[in-house]
Amino acid sequence: MQAAPVRATAIPSFTTALRAVESLLLSSGQRTARRNAWTSVLEDRRRAKDRVEAQRVLEAVTSARTS
């Protein structure tokens, strides 16, 4: 006797589910605008992190020279 075939379906991630809902509710222009806005937020965060790191390096160099 053979076992019945098992059907496995992947459960979509939260992000995938949100994108699906977004695609149903928003026009493509709004989706693009939201995606661009989020990309800008991420890029701003990256630049802010880089600025903090650069400031730390400058302070370390300045304190090393005065010591």
PDB file of N, CA and C in Angstrom:
ATOM      1  N   MET A   1       0.847  -1.185   0.000  1.00  0.00           N
ATOM      2  CA  MET A   1       0.000   0.000   0.000  1.00  0.00           C
ATOM      3  C   MET A   1       0.890   1.245   0.000  1.00  0.00           C
ATOM      4  N   GLN A   2       0.584   2.148  -0.876  1.00  0.00           N
ATOM      5  CA  GLN A   2       1.374   3.378  -0.985  1.00  0.00           C
ATOM      6  C   GLN A   2       0.720   4.495  -0.187  1.00  0.00           C
ATOM      7  N   ALA A   3       1.583   5.357   0.395  1.00  0.00           N
ATOM      8  CA  ALA A   3       1.069   6.519   1.129  1.00  0.00           C
ATOM      9  C   ALA A   3       0.571   7.561   0.146  1.00  0.00           C
ATOM     10  N   ALA A   4      -0.406   8.300   0.573  1.00  0.00           N
ATOM     11  CA  ALA A   4      -0.938   9.363  -0.281  1.00  0.00           C
ATOM     12  C   ALA A   4       0.136  10.424  -0.472  1.00  0.00           C
ATOM     13  N   PRO A   5       0.229  11.027  -1.652  1.00  0.00           N
ATOM     14  CA  PRO A   5       1.244  12.064  -1.878  1.00  0.00           C
ATOM     15  C   PRO A   5       1.012  13.258  -0.949  1.00  0.00           C
ATOM     16  N   VAL A   6       2.103  13.791  -0.480  1.00  0.00           N
ATOM     17  CA  VAL A   6       2.035  14.943   0.420  1.00  0.00           C
ATOM     18  C   VAL A   6       2.184  16.205  -0.414  1.00  0.00           C
ATOM     19  N   ARG A   7       1.298  17.130  -0.192  1.00  0.00           N
ATOM     20  CA  ARG A   7       1.352  18.400  -0.921  1.00  0.00           C
ATOM     21  C   ARG A   7       1.849  19.467   0.043  1.00  0.00           C
ATOM     22  N   ALA A   8       3.032  20.005  -0.224  1.00  0.00           N
ATOM     23  CA  ALA A   8       3.614  21.036   0.636  1.00  0.00           C
ATOM     24  C   ALA A   8       3.524  22.383  -0.077  1.00  0.00           C
ATOM     25  N   THR A   9       2.949  23.332   0.593  1.00  0.00           N
ATOM     26  CA  THR A   9       2.900  24.683   0.047  1.00  0.00           C
ATOM     27  C   THR A   9       3.598  25.618   1.025  1.00  0.00           C
ATOM     28  N   ALA A  10       4.445  26.462   0.505  1.00  0.00           N
ATOM     29  CA  ALA A  10       5.189  27.391   1.354  1.00  0.00           C
ATOM     30  C   ALA A  10       4.269  28.493   1.850  1.00  0.00           C
ATOM     31  N   ILE A  11       4.390  28.815   3.096  1.00  0.00           N
ATOM     32  CA  ILE A  11       3.633  29.927   3.665  1.00  0.00           C
ATOM     33  C   ILE A  11       4.379  31.210   3.299  1.00  0.00           C
ATOM     34  N   PRO A  12       3.696  32.171   2.701  1.00  0.00           N
ATOM     35  CA  PRO A  12       4.396  33.391   2.285  1.00  0.00           C
ATOM     36  C   PRO A  12       4.893  34.177   3.498  1.00  0.00           C
ATOM     37  N   SER A  13       6.009  34.860   3.292  1.00  0.00           N
ATOM     38  CA  SER A  13       6.547  35.689   4.367  1.00  0.00           C
ATOM     39  C   SER A  13       5.628  36.891   4.579  1.00  0.00           C
ATOM     40  N   PHE A  14       5.810  37.534   5.708  1.00  0.00           N
ATOM     41  CA  PHE A  14       5.015  38.720   6.016  1.00  0.00           C
ATOM     42  C   PHE A  14       5.207  39.785   4.940  1.00  0.00           C
ATOM     43  N   THR A  15       6.461  39.966   4.517  1.00  0.00           N
ATOM     44  CA  THR A  15       6.760  40.965   3.485  1.00  0.00           C
ATOM     45  C   THR A  15       6.055  40.620   2.182  1.00  0.00           C
ATOM     46  N   THR A  16       6.084  39.357   1.818  1.00  0.00           N
ATOM     47  CA  THR A  16       5.418  38.927   0.586  1.00  0.00           C
ATOM     48  C   THR A  16       3.917  39.170   0.665  1.00  0.00           C
ATOM     49  N   ALA A  17       3.339  38.870   1.821  1.00  0.00           N
ATOM     50  CA  ALA A  17       1.903  39.095   2.002  1.00  0.00           C
ATOM     51  C   ALA A  17       1.569  40.581   1.909  1.00  0.00           C
ATOM     52  N   LEU A  18       2.399  41.427   2.533  1.00  0.00           N
ATOM     53  CA  LEU A  18       2.164  42.872   2.459  1.00  0.00           C
ATOM     54  C   LEU A  18       2.260  43.380   1.026  1.00  0.00           C
ATOM     55  N   ARG A  19       3.242  42.883   0.297  1.00  0.00           N
ATOM     56  CA  ARG A  19       3.379  43.311  -1.102  1.00  0.00           C
ATOM     57  C   ARG A  19       2.169  42.883  -1.929  1.00  0.00           C
ATOM     58  N   ALA A  20       1.633  41.717  -1.639  1.00  0.00           N
ATOM     59  CA  ALA A  20       0.445  41.252  -2.362  1.00  0.00           C
ATOM     60  C   ALA A  20      -0.744  42.151  -2.076  1.00  0.00           C
ATOM     61  N   VAL A  21      -0.942  42.494  -0.805  1.00  0.00           N
ATOM     62  CA  VAL A  21      -2.042  43.394  -0.435  1.00  0.00           C
ATOM     63  C   VAL A  21      -1.821  44.766  -1.066  1.00  0.00           C
ATOM     64  N   GLU A  22      -0.577  45.230  -1.005  1.00  0.00           N
ATOM     65  CA  GLU A  22      -0.242  46.529  -1.590  1.00  0.00           C
ATOM     66  C   GLU A  22      -0.571  46.544  -3.081  1.00  0.00           C
ATOM     67  N   SER A  23      -0.238  45.475  -3.781  1.00  0.00           N
ATOM     68  CA  SER A  23      -0.484  45.437  -5.224  1.00  0.00           C
ATOM     69  C   SER A  23      -1.974  45.451  -5.540  1.00  0.00           C
ATOM     70  N   LEU A  24      -2.785  44.894  -4.641  1.00  0.00           N
ATOM     71  CA  LEU A  24      -4.232  44.914  -4.859  1.00  0.00           C
ATOM     72  C   LEU A  24      -4.833  46.289  -4.591  1.00  0.00           C
ATOM     73  N   LEU A  25      -4.290  46.984  -3.573  1.00  0.00           N
ATOM     74  CA  LEU A  25      -4.903  48.231  -3.130  1.00  0.00           C
ATOM     75  C   LEU A  25      -4.370  49.482  -3.827  1.00  0.00           C
ATOM     76  N   LEU A  26      -3.136  49.444  -4.236  1.00  0.00           N
ATOM     77  CA  LEU A  26      -2.523  50.659  -4.770  1.00  0.00           C
ATOM     78  C   LEU A  26      -2.225  50.521  -6.254  1.00  0.00           C
ATOM     79  N   SER A  27      -2.259  51.641  -6.925  1.00  0.00           N
ATOM     80  CA  SER A  27      -1.862  51.623  -8.333  1.00  0.00           C
ATOM     81  C   SER A  27      -0.346  51.487  -8.400  1.00  0.00           C
ATOM     82  N   SER A  28       0.158  51.161  -9.552  1.00  0.00           N
ATOM     83  CA  SER A  28       1.600  50.930  -9.688  1.00  0.00           C
ATOM     84  C   SER A  28       2.405  52.191  -9.380  1.00  0.00           C
ATOM     85  N   GLY A  29       1.862  53.362  -9.694  1.00  0.00           N
ATOM     86  CA  GLY A  29       2.568  54.606  -9.395  1.00  0.00           C
ATOM     87  C   GLY A  29       2.753  54.813  -7.901  1.00  0.00           C
ATOM     88  N   GLN A  30       1.724  54.510  -7.134  1.00  0.00           N
ATOM     89  CA  GLN A  30       1.822  54.640  -5.681  1.00  0.00           C
ATOM     90  C   GLN A  30       2.789  53.611  -5.102  1.00  0.00           C
ATOM     91  N   ARG A  31       2.769  52.404  -5.645  1.00  0.00           N
ATOM     92  CA  ARG A  31       3.716  51.374  -5.190  1.00  0.00           C
ATOM     93  C   ARG A  31       5.137  51.829  -5.426  1.00  0.00           C
ATOM     94  N   THR A  32       5.381  52.362  -6.606  1.00  0.00           N
ATOM     95  CA  THR A  32       6.728  52.833  -6.938  1.00  0.00           C
ATOM     96  C   THR A  32       7.136  53.965  -6.018  1.00  0.00           C
ATOM     97  N   ALA A  33       6.225  54.890  -5.760  1.00  0.00           N
ATOM     98  CA  ALA A  33       6.532  56.015  -4.874  1.00  0.00           C
ATOM     99  C   ALA A  33       6.852  55.523  -3.464  1.00  0.00           C
ATOM    100  N   ARG A  34       6.078  54.580  -2.952  1.00  0.00           N
ATOM    101  CA  ARG A  34       6.343  54.039  -1.617  1.00  0.00           C
ATOM    102  C   ARG A  34       7.685  53.319  -1.579  1.00  0.00           C
ATOM    103  N   ARG A  35       7.962  52.545  -2.593  1.00  0.00           N
ATOM    104  CA  ARG A  35       9.229  51.816  -2.647  1.00  0.00           C
ATOM    105  C   ARG A  35      10.400  52.786  -2.717  1.00  0.00           C
ATOM    106  N   ASN A  36      10.262  53.830  -3.526  1.00  0.00           N
ATOM    107  CA  ASN A  36      11.316  54.834  -3.623  1.00  0.00           C
ATOM    108  C   ASN A  36      11.499  55.566  -2.293  1.00  0.00           C
ATOM    109  N   ALA A  37      10.405  55.864  -1.624  1.00  0.00           N
ATOM    110  CA  ALA A  37      10.491  56.551  -0.334  1.00  0.00           C
ATOM    111  C   ALA A  37      11.210  55.666   0.687  1.00  0.00           C
ATOM    112  N   TRP A  38      10.876  54.392   0.708  1.00  0.00           N
ATOM    113  CA  TRP A  38      11.524  53.492   1.667  1.00  0.00           C
ATOM    114  C   TRP A  38      13.012  53.344   1.347  1.00  0.00           C
ATOM    115  N   THR A  39      13.346  53.270   0.064  1.00  0.00           N
ATOM    116  CA  THR A  39      14.754  53.199  -0.336  1.00  0.00           C
ATOM    117  C   THR A  39      15.496  54.445   0.131  1.00  0.00           C
ATOM    118  N   SER A  40      14.852  55.604   0.034  1.00  0.00           N
ATOM    119  CA  SER A  40      15.464  56.850   0.505  1.00  0.00           C
ATOM    120  C   SER A  40      15.683  56.830   2.013  1.00  0.00           C
ATOM    121  N   VAL A  41      14.719  56.309   2.743  1.00  0.00           N
ATOM    122  CA  VAL A  41      14.861  56.206   4.200  1.00  0.00           C
ATOM    123  C   VAL A  41      16.059  55.327   4.543  1.00  0.00           C
ATOM    124  N   LEU A  42      16.156  54.181   3.892  1.00  0.00           N
ATOM    125  CA  LEU A  42      17.278  53.284   4.163  1.00  0.00           C
ATOM    126  C   LEU A  42      18.616  53.931   3.821  1.00  0.00           C
ATOM    127  N   GLU A  43      18.652  54.654   2.715  1.00  0.00           N
ATOM    128  CA  GLU A  43      19.885  55.335   2.311  1.00  0.00           C
ATOM    129  C   GLU A  43      20.244  56.445   3.294  1.00  0.00           C
ATOM    130  N   ASP A  44      19.253  57.190   3.776  1.00  0.00           N
ATOM    131  CA  ASP A  44      19.512  58.226   4.790  1.00  0.00           C
ATOM    132  C   ASP A  44      20.074  57.618   6.061  1.00  0.00           C
ATOM    133  N   ARG A  45      19.538  56.482   6.467  1.00  0.00           N
ATOM    134  CA  ARG A  45      20.048  55.801   7.664  1.00  0.00           C
ATOM    135  C   ARG A  45      21.498  55.372   7.469  1.00  0.00           C
ATOM    136  N   ARG A  46      21.794  54.857   6.274  1.00  0.00           N
ATOM    137  CA  ARG A  46      23.164  54.424   5.992  1.00  0.00           C
ATOM    138  C   ARG A  46      24.124  55.605   6.041  1.00  0.00           C
ATOM    139  N   ARG A  47      23.714  56.731   5.434  1.00  0.00           N
ATOM    140  CA  ARG A  47      24.572  57.927   5.452  1.00  0.00           C
ATOM    141  C   ARG A  47      24.761  58.448   6.867  1.00  0.00           C
ATOM    142  N   ALA A  48      23.710  58.417   7.680  1.00  0.00           N
ATOM    143  CA  ALA A  48      23.822  58.869   9.070  1.00  0.00           C
ATOM    144  C   ALA A  48      24.800  57.982   9.833  1.00  0.00           C
ATOM    145  N   LYS A  49      24.729  56.693   9.613  1.00  0.00           N
ATOM    146  CA  LYS A  49      25.657  55.761  10.261  1.00  0.00           C
ATOM    147  C   LYS A  49      27.088  56.060   9.826  1.00  0.00           C
ATOM    148  N   ASP A  50      27.281  56.327   8.537  1.00  0.00           N
ATOM    149  CA  ASP A  50      28.610  56.672   8.026  1.00  0.00           C
ATOM    150  C   ASP A  50      29.126  57.965   8.647  1.00  0.00           C
ATOM    151  N   ARG A  51      28.238  58.960   8.815  1.00  0.00           N
ATOM    152  CA  ARG A  51      28.643  60.231   9.436  1.00  0.00           C
ATOM    153  C   ARG A  51      29.102  60.031  10.873  1.00  0.00           C
ATOM    154  N   VAL A  52      28.361  59.201  11.618  1.00  0.00           N
ATOM    155  CA  VAL A  52      28.725  58.925  13.010  1.00  0.00           C
ATOM    156  C   VAL A  52      30.090  58.253  13.056  1.00  0.00           C
ATOM    157  N   GLU A  53      30.317  57.287  12.185  1.00  0.00           N
ATOM    158  CA  GLU A  53      31.604  56.587  12.154  1.00  0.00           C
ATOM    159  C   GLU A  53      32.735  57.548  11.781  1.00  0.00           C
ATOM    160  N   ALA A  54      32.500  58.421  10.806  1.00  0.00           N
ATOM    161  CA  ALA A  54      33.521  59.393  10.417  1.00  0.00           C
ATOM    162  C   ALA A  54      33.833  60.344  11.569  1.00  0.00           C
ATOM    163  N   GLN A  55      32.810  60.751  12.296  1.00  0.00           N
ATOM    164  CA  GLN A  55      33.009  61.635  13.448  1.00  0.00           C
ATOM    165  C   GLN A  55      33.853  60.940  14.510  1.00  0.00           C
ATOM    166  N   ARG A  56      33.589  59.676  14.766  1.00  0.00           N
ATOM    167  CA  ARG A  56      34.385  58.910  15.744  1.00  0.00           C
ATOM    168  C   ARG A  56      35.849  58.835  15.320  1.00  0.00           C
ATOM    169  N   VAL A  57      36.083  58.584  14.047  1.00  0.00           N
ATOM    170  CA  VAL A  57      37.456  58.500  13.545  1.00  0.00           C
ATOM    171  C   VAL A  57      38.152  59.845  13.702  1.00  0.00           C
ATOM    172  N   LEU A  58      37.471  60.933  13.333  1.00  0.00           N
ATOM    173  CA  LEU A  58      38.078  62.268  13.462  1.00  0.00           C
ATOM    174  C   LEU A  58      38.389  62.600  14.923  1.00  0.00           C
ATOM    175  N   GLU A  59      37.482  62.253  15.820  1.00  0.00           N
ATOM    176  CA  GLU A  59      37.722  62.510  17.226  1.00  0.00           C
ATOM    177  C   GLU A  59      38.895  61.683  17.746  1.00  0.00           C
ATOM    178  N   ALA A  60      39.015  60.437  17.276  1.00  0.00           N
ATOM    179  CA  ALA A  60      40.119  59.582  17.691  1.00  0.00           C
ATOM    180  C   ALA A  60      41.445  60.133  17.196  1.00  0.00           C
ATOM    181  N   VAL A  61      41.475  60.609  15.968  1.00  0.00           N
ATOM    182  CA  VAL A  61      42.709  61.174  15.407  1.00  0.00           C
ATOM    183  C   VAL A  61      43.068  62.456  16.155  1.00  0.00           C
ATOM    184  N   THR A  62      42.084  63.289  16.417  1.00  0.00           N
ATOM    185  CA  THR A  62      42.329  64.551  17.127  1.00  0.00           C
ATOM    186  C   THR A  62      42.845  64.292  18.546  1.00  0.00           C
ATOM    187  N   SER A  63      42.236  63.349  19.240  1.00  0.00           N
ATOM    188  CA  SER A  63      42.682  63.062  20.610  1.00  0.00           C
ATOM    189  C   SER A  63      44.054  62.407  20.617  1.00  0.00           C
ATOM    190  N   ALA A  64      44.407  61.645  19.594  1.00  0.00           N
ATOM    191  CA  ALA A  64      45.724  61.008  19.497  1.00  0.00           C
ATOM    192  C   ALA A  64      46.801  62.065  19.254  1.00  0.00           C
ATOM    193  N   ARG A  65      46.481  63.102  18.501  1.00  0.00           N
ATOM    194  CA  ARG A  65      47.457  64.177  18.214  1.00  0.00           C
ATOM    195  C   ARG A  65      47.706  65.030  19.433  1.00  0.00           C
ATOM    196  N   THR A  66      46.690  65.254  20.231  1.00  0.00           N
ATOM    197  CA  THR A  66      46.834  66.126  21.415  1.00  0.00           C
ATOM    198  C   THR A  66      47.437  65.376  22.596  1.00  0.00           C
ATOM    199  N   SER A  67      47.506  64.074  22.513  1.00  0.00           N
ATOM    200  CA  SER A  67      48.057  63.288  23.641  1.00  0.00           C
ATOM    201  C   SER A  67      49.566  63.206  23.580  1.00  0.00           C
TER     202      SER A  67
END
